[in-house]
């Protein structure tokens, strides 16, 4: 017994100090808004690679905070034209016009909903121009390219009494929308509180769940609609066995058991929460008690995240006052609530969460919206050595936001899927980038991206602990706003290689240096200078467009301080 105590004394400090915990940095970073918070979304409004934050408030000023490279936030809501005061209930964001700037839709109650178009330096109210100036009766919004035409559409949930039909705004021409809900098969009027879309049947198109607070005229309080692949939906609630009788305020899809299909968690206000495990045959089994996540509190938001980067999805549940929020760690055969241990056991009236890596350190952070009291930004302390990877997808033939794309990552014994979501958790949305924890894996065996257009791309032997830009039809590119500092210098092989007419060259700097990256022809003649400036330590990428050069062998050389490296590439026209 004495030896056991000594052993535990030796091991426990190591365990405690290597555990992932969270710190509320909302006050120090300036995002502790105390308004009547309803919804939130992490989004990159200015395209600088850092997640900004939009906070929707009810009859108090809405907020748009610019992320200053992960060190602080600045309220730019008024300057960007989105700080209005409305009876707001929620929000969601997507690039509806495929112009490279992310737009915002805001849901109001008993008032016209709002569509803000991002011009690159500000937002303009585009509601009437887009034809979506409909009376809103709720705040749950899901962007979804339901007909796979490369233009992202929007589902808007209406709640309250008398009951109102939901809207499905079909994106006609990247400028205007038409409400086609009823003709597309979305025919319920059950006072919808939350929306969640995912490809639960693995057929390549996005299906839709609607959670509500009434069972009139039917006995269930939710609807599962399968996408028929022809622009219509069918109600499969009964046949799927995904039947709930609780007031469903929140929902989120995620593959918690890593079996390759999407499961669904539901947060309720008048009954225990529910977890529907996907059986892989278009049916579900309710397993909340089996896995220990049947929280009986009033739960208004929820979200899946791998907070400890161990390769399986954990679960955050936001509860009404005074019940503490839950953070369920996925332990494989069960979940364990670790909220009080890791510092996320908020007891305020939680209304919404948004998940995203705001400081680009590879660990997911949590923004918690509290209705009537200060919000919280839970910063992960990145307290373990587990590996990770993040992918920022951009559609070309698919919608620009890549909403509906599925990413599958294999690393050793781990096999995981994520989907780019157009709304989540109830009245908000998680960030568009997808994040994967990799445990101790030293290499990613494969990354497979299935785009909404149907294109499937496969990448092998991908390095972990990196944020990648994934552009449809192109090789993976490395961003240069990862906060990690490389331990050594490196010049990587260009890709594609051979290429025509353009190729990407990646390199990394261990220290700040004057950097010169030059291209030579086979005779040793300098023909292009790609970089010639001082750069900070970090990871970079540069494109060389060889449209004006003939086929042949070329060499590229980097000089950074005492480091010098040359590689060969082939232009094949």
C-alpha positions as CSV (number, residue, x, y, z in Angstrom):
1,X,0.0,0.0,0.0
2,X,2.9,2.3,0.9
3,X,4.4,1.8,-2.6
4,X,1.0,2.5,-4.3
5,X,0.7,5.8,-2.4
6,X,4.3,6.8,-3.4
7,X,3.5,5.8,-7.0
8,X,0.4,7.9,-7.1
9,X,2.2,10.8,-5.4
10,X,4.7,10.7,-8.2
11,X,2.2,10.4,-11.1
12,X,-0.6,12.6,-10.1
13,X,1.1,16.0,-10.5
14,X,2.1,15.0,-14.0
15,X,-1.5,14.1,-14.9
16,X,-2.9,17.3,-13.3
17,X,-0.5,19.6,-15.1
18,X,-0.9,17.9,-18.5
19,X,-4.7,18.2,-18.5
20,X,-6.5,20.5,-20.9
21,X,-8.3,23.2,-18.9
22,X,-10.0,26.5,-19.8
23,X,-9.6,30.1,-18.6
24,X,-12.3,32.7,-19.1
25,X,-10.5,35.5,-20.9
26,X,-13.7,37.5,-21.9
27,X,-12.9,40.5,-19.8
28,X,-9.2,40.7,-20.6
29,X,-9.9,40.3,-24.4
30,X,-13.0,42.6,-24.4
31,X,-15.8,40.3,-25.4
32,X,-17.7,40.1,-22.0
33,X,-20.8,41.8,-23.4
34,X,-23.6,41.8,-20.8
35,X,-26.6,42.3,-23.1
36,X,-29.5,40.0,-23.6
37,X,-27.4,37.5,-25.5
38,X,-29.2,35.1,-27.9
39,X,-26.7,33.9,-30.5
40,X,-23.1,34.0,-31.6
41,X,-20.8,32.8,-34.5
42,X,-17.1,32.7,-34.9
43,X,-16.3,34.0,-38.4
44,X,-13.5,35.7,-40.3
45,X,-15.1,38.9,-41.5
46,X,-12.0,40.4,-43.0
47,X,-10.2,37.4,-44.4
48,X,-7.1,37.8,-42.3
49,X,-7.0,34.2,-41.0
50,X,-8.2,35.0,-37.5
51,X,-11.7,34.2,-36.2
52,X,-13.7,37.3,-35.4
53,X,-16.9,37.1,-33.3
54,X,-20.5,38.2,-33.9
55,X,-22.8,38.4,-30.9
56,X,-26.6,38.7,-31.5
57,X,-28.5,40.5,-28.6
58,X,-32.2,40.9,-28.0
59,X,-33.1,44.6,-27.9
60,X,-29.6,45.6,-27.0
61,X,-26.8,46.5,-29.4
62,X,-25.4,43.5,-31.4
63,X,-21.6,43.2,-31.4
64,X,-19.0,42.5,-34.0
65,X,-15.5,42.0,-32.5
66,X,-12.4,42.0,-34.7
67,X,-9.8,39.5,-33.6
68,X,-6.4,41.2,-33.2
69,X,-4.2,38.2,-34.0
70,X,-5.5,36.3,-31.0
71,X,-4.3,38.8,-28.4
72,X,-7.5,41.0,-28.1
73,X,-10.7,41.9,-29.8
74,X,-12.0,45.3,-30.9
75,X,-15.7,46.1,-31.3
76,X,-16.2,47.2,-34.9
77,X,-20.0,46.6,-35.0
78,X,-20.9,50.3,-35.5
79,X,-18.2,50.9,-38.0
80,X,-19.2,47.9,-40.0
81,X,-22.9,48.6,-39.8
82,X,-24.1,45.6,-37.7
83,X,-24.7,47.1,-34.2
84,X,-28.4,47.6,-34.5
85,X,-30.9,47.0,-31.8
86,X,-33.6,44.5,-32.7
87,X,-35.7,41.7,-31.1
88,X,-32.9,39.4,-32.2
89,X,-33.0,35.6,-31.5
90,X,-30.0,34.2,-33.4
91,X,-27.6,34.3,-36.2
92,X,-25.6,32.4,-38.8
93,X,-23.0,33.2,-41.4
94,X,-22.0,32.1,-44.9
95,X,-20.7,33.6,-48.2
96,X,-24.1,33.5,-50.0
97,X,-22.8,35.4,-53.1
98,X,-19.5,33.5,-53.4
99,X,-17.5,36.7,-53.5
100,X,-15.0,35.7,-50.8
101,X,-16.6,37.7,-48.0
102,X,-18.7,36.1,-45.3
103,X,-22.2,37.4,-44.9
104,X,-24.5,37.2,-41.8
105,X,-28.2,36.4,-41.4
106,X,-29.9,37.5,-38.2
107,X,-33.2,36.1,-37.0
108,X,-35.7,38.4,-35.2
109,X,-38.9,37.7,-33.4
110,X,-42.1,39.3,-34.8
111,X,-39.9,41.5,-36.9
112,X,-38.3,41.2,-40.4
113,X,-35.2,39.1,-40.5
114,X,-31.9,40.7,-41.6
115,X,-29.4,39.7,-44.3
116,X,-26.1,41.5,-44.0
117,X,-23.9,41.5,-47.1
118,X,-20.2,41.8,-46.5
119,X,-18.6,44.3,-48.9
120,X,-15.0,43.6,-47.7
121,X,-14.8,46.7,-45.4
122,X,-18.3,46.9,-44.0
123,X,-21.8,45.2,-44.1
124,X,-24.8,46.5,-45.9
125,X,-28.4,45.5,-45.2
126,X,-29.3,43.4,-48.2
127,X,-32.5,42.0,-46.9
128,X,-34.9,43.6,-49.4
129,X,-32.6,43.3,-52.4
130,X,-32.2,39.6,-51.7
131,X,-36.0,39.0,-51.3
132,X,-35.8,37.6,-47.8
133,X,-37.7,40.5,-46.1
134,X,-40.0,38.0,-44.4
135,X,-41.3,38.4,-40.8
136,X,-39.2,36.3,-38.5
137,X,-40.4,34.4,-35.5
138,X,-37.2,32.8,-34.3
139,X,-33.5,32.7,-34.6
140,X,-32.2,29.3,-35.6
141,X,-30.7,29.5,-39.1
142,X,-29.0,26.8,-41.1
143,X,-27.1,27.6,-44.3
144,X,-27.4,24.5,-46.5
145,X,-26.8,23.8,-50.2
146,X,-29.8,21.5,-50.3
147,X,-29.8,21.1,-54.1
148,X,-26.0,21.0,-54.6
149,X,-25.9,23.7,-57.2
150,X,-22.9,25.5,-55.8
151,X,-25.0,28.3,-54.2
152,X,-25.7,28.1,-50.5
153,X,-29.3,28.3,-49.4
154,X,-30.8,29.1,-46.0
155,X,-33.4,27.4,-43.7
156,X,-35.0,29.7,-41.2
157,X,-36.9,28.3,-38.2
158,X,-40.1,30.0,-36.9
159,X,-41.4,29.3,-33.4
160,X,-44.1,30.7,-31.1
161,X,-47.9,30.6,-31.1
162,X,-49.7,30.8,-33.4
163,X,-47.6,28.3,-35.3
164,X,-45.7,29.5,-38.3
165,X,-44.1,27.6,-41.2
166,X,-40.4,27.5,-41.6
167,X,-38.7,29.2,-44.6
168,X,-36.3,27.6,-47.1
169,X,-34.7,30.4,-49.0
170,X,-33.4,29.0,-52.3
171,X,-30.4,30.9,-53.6
172,X,-31.4,31.7,-57.2
173,X,-28.5,33.6,-58.7
174,X,-26.1,34.6,-55.8
175,X,-28.2,37.8,-55.4
176,X,-31.8,36.8,-54.6
177,X,-33.7,34.1,-52.8
178,X,-37.1,32.4,-53.2
179,X,-39.0,30.7,-50.3
180,X,-39.6,27.2,-51.5
181,X,-40.1,25.4,-48.1
182,X,-43.5,24.0,-48.7
183,X,-42.9,22.9,-52.3
184,X,-39.7,21.3,-51.2
185,X,-41.4,19.1,-48.6
186,X,-40.6,21.2,-45.4
187,X,-44.3,21.3,-44.4
188,X,-44.3,21.3,-40.6
189,X,-45.5,24.3,-38.6
190,X,-44.5,22.9,-35.1
191,X,-43.0,26.1,-33.6
192,X,-39.4,25.2,-34.5
193,X,-36.7,26.1,-32.0
194,X,-33.6,24.6,-33.6
195,X,-32.2,23.3,-36.9
196,X,-29.4,20.9,-37.6
197,X,-28.2,19.7,-41.0
198,X,-25.9,16.7,-41.8
199,X,-25.5,13.9,-44.3
200,X,-26.7,11.3,-41.8
201,X,-27.3,8.6,-44.5
202,X,-24.0,9.1,-46.3
203,X,-25.4,9.6,-49.7
204,X,-23.7,12.9,-50.4
205,X,-26.4,15.5,-49.7
206,X,-27.5,17.3,-46.6
207,X,-30.5,16.2,-44.5
208,X,-32.3,18.3,-42.0
209,X,-33.5,18.0,-38.4
210,X,-36.1,20.4,-36.9
211,X,-36.6,20.5,-33.2
212,X,-39.7,22.1,-31.8
213,X,-41.7,22.9,-28.6
214,X,-45.1,21.5,-29.7
215,X,-46.5,18.2,-30.6
216,X,-49.7,19.5,-32.3
217,X,-51.1,18.0,-34.4
218,X,-48.5,15.1,-34.2
219,X,-47.2,13.4,-31.1
220,X,-43.5,14.1,-31.6
221,X,-41.7,17.4,-31.1
222,X,-39.1,17.1,-33.9
223,X,-38.9,16.3,-37.6
224,X,-36.1,14.5,-39.5
225,X,-36.2,15.3,-43.2
226,X,-34.1,13.2,-45.7
227,X,-32.8,14.9,-48.8
228,X,-34.2,13.1,-51.8
229,X,-31.4,14.4,-54.0
230,X,-33.8,16.2,-56.4
231,X,-34.4,19.4,-54.5
232,X,-37.1,17.9,-52.2
233,X,-37.2,16.5,-48.7
234,X,-39.3,13.6,-47.2
235,X,-40.3,13.3,-43.5
236,X,-38.7,10.1,-42.2
237,X,-39.2,10.8,-38.5
238,X,-41.1,7.7,-37.8
239,X,-39.2,5.2,-39.9
240,X,-35.8,6.5,-38.6
241,X,-36.9,6.1,-35.0
242,X,-35.6,9.5,-34.2
243,X,-38.7,10.5,-32.2
244,X,-38.6,12.9,-29.3
245,X,-41.4,14.3,-27.1
246,X,-39.4,17.0,-25.3
247,X,-39.2,20.8,-26.0
248,X,-36.0,20.7,-28.2
249,X,-34.1,23.9,-27.9
250,X,-30.8,22.8,-29.4
251,X,-29.2,20.1,-31.5
252,X,-25.8,19.2,-33.0
253,X,-24.6,16.5,-35.3
254,X,-21.3,14.7,-34.8
255,X,-19.8,11.3,-35.1
256,X,-19.0,10.7,-31.4
257,X,-18.3,7.0,-31.9
258,X,-16.0,7.4,-34.9
259,X,-17.9,4.8,-37.0
260,X,-18.3,6.9,-40.1
261,X,-21.8,8.3,-39.7
262,X,-23.3,11.3,-38.0
263,X,-25.1,11.0,-34.6
264,X,-27.4,13.6,-33.1
265,X,-27.6,15.2,-29.6
266,X,-30.7,17.1,-28.5
267,X,-30.9,19.6,-25.7
268,X,-34.3,20.0,-24.0
269,X,-35.9,22.3,-21.5
270,X,-38.6,20.0,-20.0
271,X,-37.1,16.6,-20.1
272,X,-33.6,14.9,-20.1
273,X,-31.4,15.5,-23.1
274,X,-31.2,12.8,-25.8
275,X,-28.4,11.2,-27.8
276,X,-29.4,9.4,-31.0
277,X,-26.7,7.0,-32.2
278,X,-26.7,6.4,-36.0
279,X,-27.2,2.6,-36.7
280,X,-25.8,3.0,-40.2
281,X,-29.0,1.9,-41.9
282,X,-31.0,5.2,-41.8
283,X,-32.3,4.4,-38.3
284,X,-31.2,5.7,-34.8
285,X,-31.1,4.3,-31.3
286,X,-31.5,6.6,-28.3
287,X,-28.5,6.0,-26.0
288,X,-28.2,9.0,-23.7
289,X,-28.6,7.0,-20.5
290,X,-26.1,4.3,-21.7
291,X,-23.5,7.0,-22.3
292,X,-24.3,9.2,-19.3
293,X,-25.3,12.3,-21.2
294,X,-29.0,12.4,-20.3
295,X,-28.7,15.8,-18.5
296,X,-32.1,16.7,-17.0
297,X,-31.4,20.4,-16.8
298,X,-32.9,23.1,-19.1
299,X,-30.4,22.9,-21.9
300,X,-30.5,25.7,-24.5
301,X,-27.4,25.0,-26.6
302,X,-24.9,22.2,-27.2
303,X,-21.9,21.4,-29.4
304,X,-19.5,18.6,-30.2
305,X,-15.7,19.3,-30.0
306,X,-12.6,17.4,-29.3
307,X,-11.4,19.7,-26.5
308,X,-8.4,17.5,-25.5
309,X,-7.4,16.5,-29.1
310,X,-7.4,12.8,-28.3
311,X,-9.3,11.8,-31.4
312,X,-12.9,11.5,-30.2
313,X,-15.7,14.1,-29.9
314,X,-16.5,15.5,-26.5
315,X,-19.7,17.4,-25.8
316,X,-20.5,20.9,-24.3
317,X,-24.1,21.5,-23.0
318,X,-25.2,25.0,-22.1
319,X,-27.8,25.1,-19.4
320,X,-30.2,27.7,-18.0
321,X,-29.6,29.4,-14.6
322,X,-28.6,28.2,-12.0
323,X,-27.7,24.7,-13.3
324,X,-24.0,24.4,-14.2
325,X,-23.1,23.8,-17.8
326,X,-21.7,20.4,-18.7
327,X,-18.5,19.4,-20.5
328,X,-18.7,15.7,-21.2
329,X,-15.4,14.1,-22.0
330,X,-15.7,11.2,-24.3
331,X,-14.1,8.1,-22.7
332,X,-15.1,5.6,-25.4
333,X,-17.8,3.6,-23.8
334,X,-19.2,6.5,-21.7
335,X,-18.9,10.2,-21.1
336,X,-17.7,11.9,-17.9
337,X,-18.7,15.5,-16.9
338,X,-15.4,17.3,-16.3
339,X,-16.8,20.9,-16.4
340,X,-15.9,21.7,-12.8
341,X,-12.4,20.2,-13.3
342,X,-11.5,22.1,-16.4
343,X,-13.2,25.4,-15.5
344,X,-16.3,25.6,-17.7
345,X,-19.1,25.0,-15.1
346,X,-20.8,28.3,-15.8
347,X,-24.1,28.8,-13.8
348,X,-25.5,31.8,-15.6
349,X,-28.4,31.6,-18.0
350,X,-26.6,30.2,-21.0
351,X,-28.3,30.8,-24.4
352,X,-25.8,29.7,-27.0
353,X,-22.3,28.6,-27.7
354,X,-19.9,28.9,-30.6
355,X,-16.9,26.8,-31.0
356,X,-13.7,27.8,-32.8
357,X,-9.9,28.1,-32.5
358,X,-9.7,31.9,-32.1
359,X,-5.9,32.0,-31.4
360,X,-4.8,29.4,-34.0
361,X,-3.1,27.2,-31.5
362,X,-4.8,23.9,-32.6
363,X,-7.1,23.6,-29.5
364,X,-10.8,24.6,-29.8
365,X,-12.0,27.5,-27.7
366,X,-15.6,28.1,-26.5
367,X,-17.6,31.3,-26.6
368,X,-20.6,31.2,-24.3
369,X,-23.5,33.6,-24.7
370,X,-25.4,34.3,-21.5
371,X,-28.8,36.0,-21.6
372,X,-28.7,39.1,-19.4
373,X,-25.3,38.5,-17.8
374,X,-21.8,38.7,-19.1
375,X,-20.7,36.3,-21.7
376,X,-17.6,34.1,-21.4
377,X,-14.7,33.2,-23.7
378,X,-13.2,30.0,-22.6
379,X,-9.6,29.9,-23.8
380,X,-8.1,26.4,-24.0
381,X,-4.7,26.2,-22.2
382,X,-3.6,23.6,-24.8
383,X,-2.4,21.6,-21.8
384,X,-1.3,18.4,-23.4
385,X,1.0,17.2,-26.2
386,X,-1.7,15.7,-28.4
387,X,-1.3,16.4,-32.1
388,X,-4.0,18.2,-34.2
389,X,-4.9,19.5,-37.7
390,X,-7.3,22.2,-38.9
391,X,-8.6,22.6,-42.4
392,X,-10.1,25.8,-43.9
393,X,-12.1,24.8,-46.9
394,X,-13.0,26.9,-49.9
395,X,-15.3,25.8,-52.6
396,X,-14.8,26.5,-56.3
397,X,-17.5,24.5,-58.0
398,X,-19.1,24.0,-54.6
399,X,-20.4,27.0,-52.5
400,X,-17.5,29.2,-51.5
401,X,-18.0,28.5,-47.7
402,X,-17.8,24.7,-48.5
403,X,-20.9,24.2,-46.3
404,X,-21.8,20.5,-46.5
405,X,-18.3,19.3,-47.3
406,X,-17.2,16.2,-45.4
407,X,-13.6,15.6,-44.3
408,X,-12.3,12.2,-43.2
409,X,-9.0,11.9,-41.5
410,X,-7.1,8.7,-40.8
411,X,-4.1,8.7,-38.4
412,X,-3.0,5.3,-37.1
413,X,-5.9,3.7,-35.4
414,X,-8.0,6.8,-35.6
415,X,-10.6,7.4,-38.3
416,X,-12.7,10.5,-37.9
417,X,-15.2,12.6,-39.9
418,X,-16.3,16.2,-39.7
419,X,-18.7,18.3,-41.8
420,X,-18.6,22.0,-42.5
421,X,-21.7,23.3,-40.7
422,X,-24.0,26.2,-41.7
423,X,-25.5,26.5,-38.2
424,X,-25.3,24.6,-35.0
425,X,-26.2,24.4,-31.3
426,X,-29.5,26.1,-31.5
427,X,-29.3,29.8,-32.2
428,X,-25.8,30.2,-33.4
429,X,-23.0,28.6,-35.4
430,X,-19.6,27.1,-34.9
431,X,-16.7,28.3,-37.0
432,X,-16.4,27.1,-40.6
433,X,-12.9,25.5,-40.3
434,X,-12.9,21.8,-39.2
435,X,-10.7,20.7,-36.4
436,X,-9.3,17.2,-35.6
437,X,-7.5,15.9,-32.6
438,X,-4.9,13.3,-33.5
439,X,-3.7,11.9,-30.1
440,X,-0.1,10.9,-30.4
441,X,-0.1,10.3,-34.1
442,X,3.1,11.6,-35.7
443,X,1.7,11.6,-39.3
444,X,-1.7,11.8,-40.8
445,X,-2.1,8.8,-43.1
446,X,-4.8,10.3,-45.2
447,X,-7.1,13.3,-45.6
448,X,-10.2,12.7,-47.8
449,X,-12.4,15.7,-48.7
450,X,-15.8,15.1,-50.3
451,X,-17.0,18.4,-51.7
452,X,-20.7,19.3,-52.2
453,X,-20.0,19.2,-55.9
454,X,-19.2,15.5,-55.7
455,X,-15.5,15.9,-56.2
456,X,-13.4,13.7,-53.9
457,X,-9.8,14.6,-53.1
458,X,-7.3,12.5,-51.3
459,X,-4.1,13.6,-49.6
460,X,-1.5,11.2,-48.1
461,X,1.2,11.6,-45.4
462,X,0.0,15.0,-44.2
463,X,2.0,16.7,-41.4
464,X,0.1,17.3,-38.1
465,X,0.0,20.5,-35.9
466,X,-0.7,22.6,-39.0
467,X,-3.5,24.8,-40.3
468,X,-4.2,24.0,-44.0
469,X,-6.1,25.9,-46.7
470,X,-8.1,23.3,-48.7
471,X,-9.2,24.8,-52.0
472,X,-11.5,22.6,-54.1
473,X,-9.5,20.9,-56.8
474,X,-6.1,22.1,-55.5
475,X,-3.4,20.7,-53.3
476,X,-3.4,21.4,-49.6
477,X,-1.8,24.8,-48.7
478,X,-0.3,25.8,-45.4
479,X,-1.4,29.1,-43.8
480,X,1.1,31.5,-42.3
481,X,-1.0,32.5,-39.2
482,X,-0.3,29.5,-37.1
483,X,1.0,30.7,-33.7
484,X,3.4,27.7,-33.5
485,X,7.1,28.6,-34.2
486,X,8.9,26.0,-36.3
487,X,11.9,24.4,-34.6
488,X,14.0,24.4,-37.8
489,X,14.3,25.9,-41.2
490,X,12.8,24.0,-44.2
491,X,12.1,24.3,-47.9
492,X,9.5,21.8,-48.9
493,X,9.0,20.1,-52.3
494,X,6.6,22.1,-54.5
495,X,3.2,20.8,-55.3
496,X,1.9,19.8,-57.7
497,X,5.0,18.5,-59.3
498,X,5.1,18.2,-62.3
499,X,2.8,21.2,-62.7
500,X,1.0,23.4,-65.3
501,X,1.0,26.4,-65.1
502,X,1.2,27.2,-61.3
503,X,2.7,25.5,-58.3
504,X,2.9,26.1,-54.5
505,X,6.1,26.3,-52.6
506,X,6.1,26.0,-48.8
507,X,8.9,27.0,-46.4
508,X,9.4,27.6,-42.7
509,X,11.6,29.9,-40.7
510,X,12.9,29.2,-37.2
511,X,13.9,32.8,-36.7
512,X,13.2,36.3,-38.2
513,X,15.4,36.7,-41.2
514,X,15.9,38.5,-44.5
515,X,14.5,35.9,-46.9
516,X,15.1,35.5,-50.6
517,X,13.3,32.8,-52.7
518,X,14.5,32.6,-56.3
519,X,13.6,30.5,-59.3
520,X,16.4,29.5,-61.8
521,X,16.3,27.7,-65.2
522,X,18.3,24.7,-66.0
523,X,21.2,26.9,-67.1
524,X,21.3,28.6,-63.7
525,X,19.8,31.9,-64.9
526,X,17.7,33.7,-62.4
527,X,14.2,34.1,-63.9
528,X,11.9,34.9,-61.0
529,X,12.2,36.4,-57.5
530,X,9.3,35.1,-55.4
531,X,10.3,36.6,-52.0
532,X,12.8,39.3,-51.1
533,X,12.0,40.7,-47.7
534,X,12.4,40.3,-44.0
535,X,10.0,37.8,-42.5
536,X,9.2,36.7,-39.0
537,X,9.6,33.1,-37.8
538,X,6.7,31.0,-39.1
539,X,5.4,28.9,-41.9
540,X,4.8,30.4,-45.4
541,X,3.6,29.5,-48.8
542,X,4.1,31.2,-52.2
543,X,2.7,30.5,-55.6
544,X,4.7,30.6,-58.8
545,X,2.7,31.1,-62.0
546,X,4.8,29.8,-64.9
547,X,2.3,30.6,-67.7
548,X,5.0,32.6,-69.6
549,X,7.7,30.0,-69.3
550,X,8.4,26.9,-71.5
551,X,8.2,23.3,-70.3
552,X,11.4,22.1,-68.6
553,X,13.3,21.6,-65.4
554,X,13.6,24.5,-63.0
555,X,15.2,25.0,-59.6
556,X,14.2,27.1,-56.6
557,X,16.5,28.3,-53.9
558,X,15.8,29.9,-50.5
559,X,18.4,31.9,-48.6
560,X,17.5,32.9,-45.0
561,X,20.5,34.0,-42.9
562,X,22.9,31.1,-42.9
563,X,20.2,28.6,-44.2
564,X,20.2,27.8,-47.9
565,X,18.4,25.1,-49.7
566,X,17.6,24.2,-53.4
567,X,15.0,21.9,-54.9
568,X,14.0,20.9,-58.4
569,X,10.6,21.1,-60.1
570,X,9.2,20.2,-63.5
571,X,6.9,22.4,-65.6
572,X,5.1,20.2,-68.1
573,X,2.8,21.8,-70.6
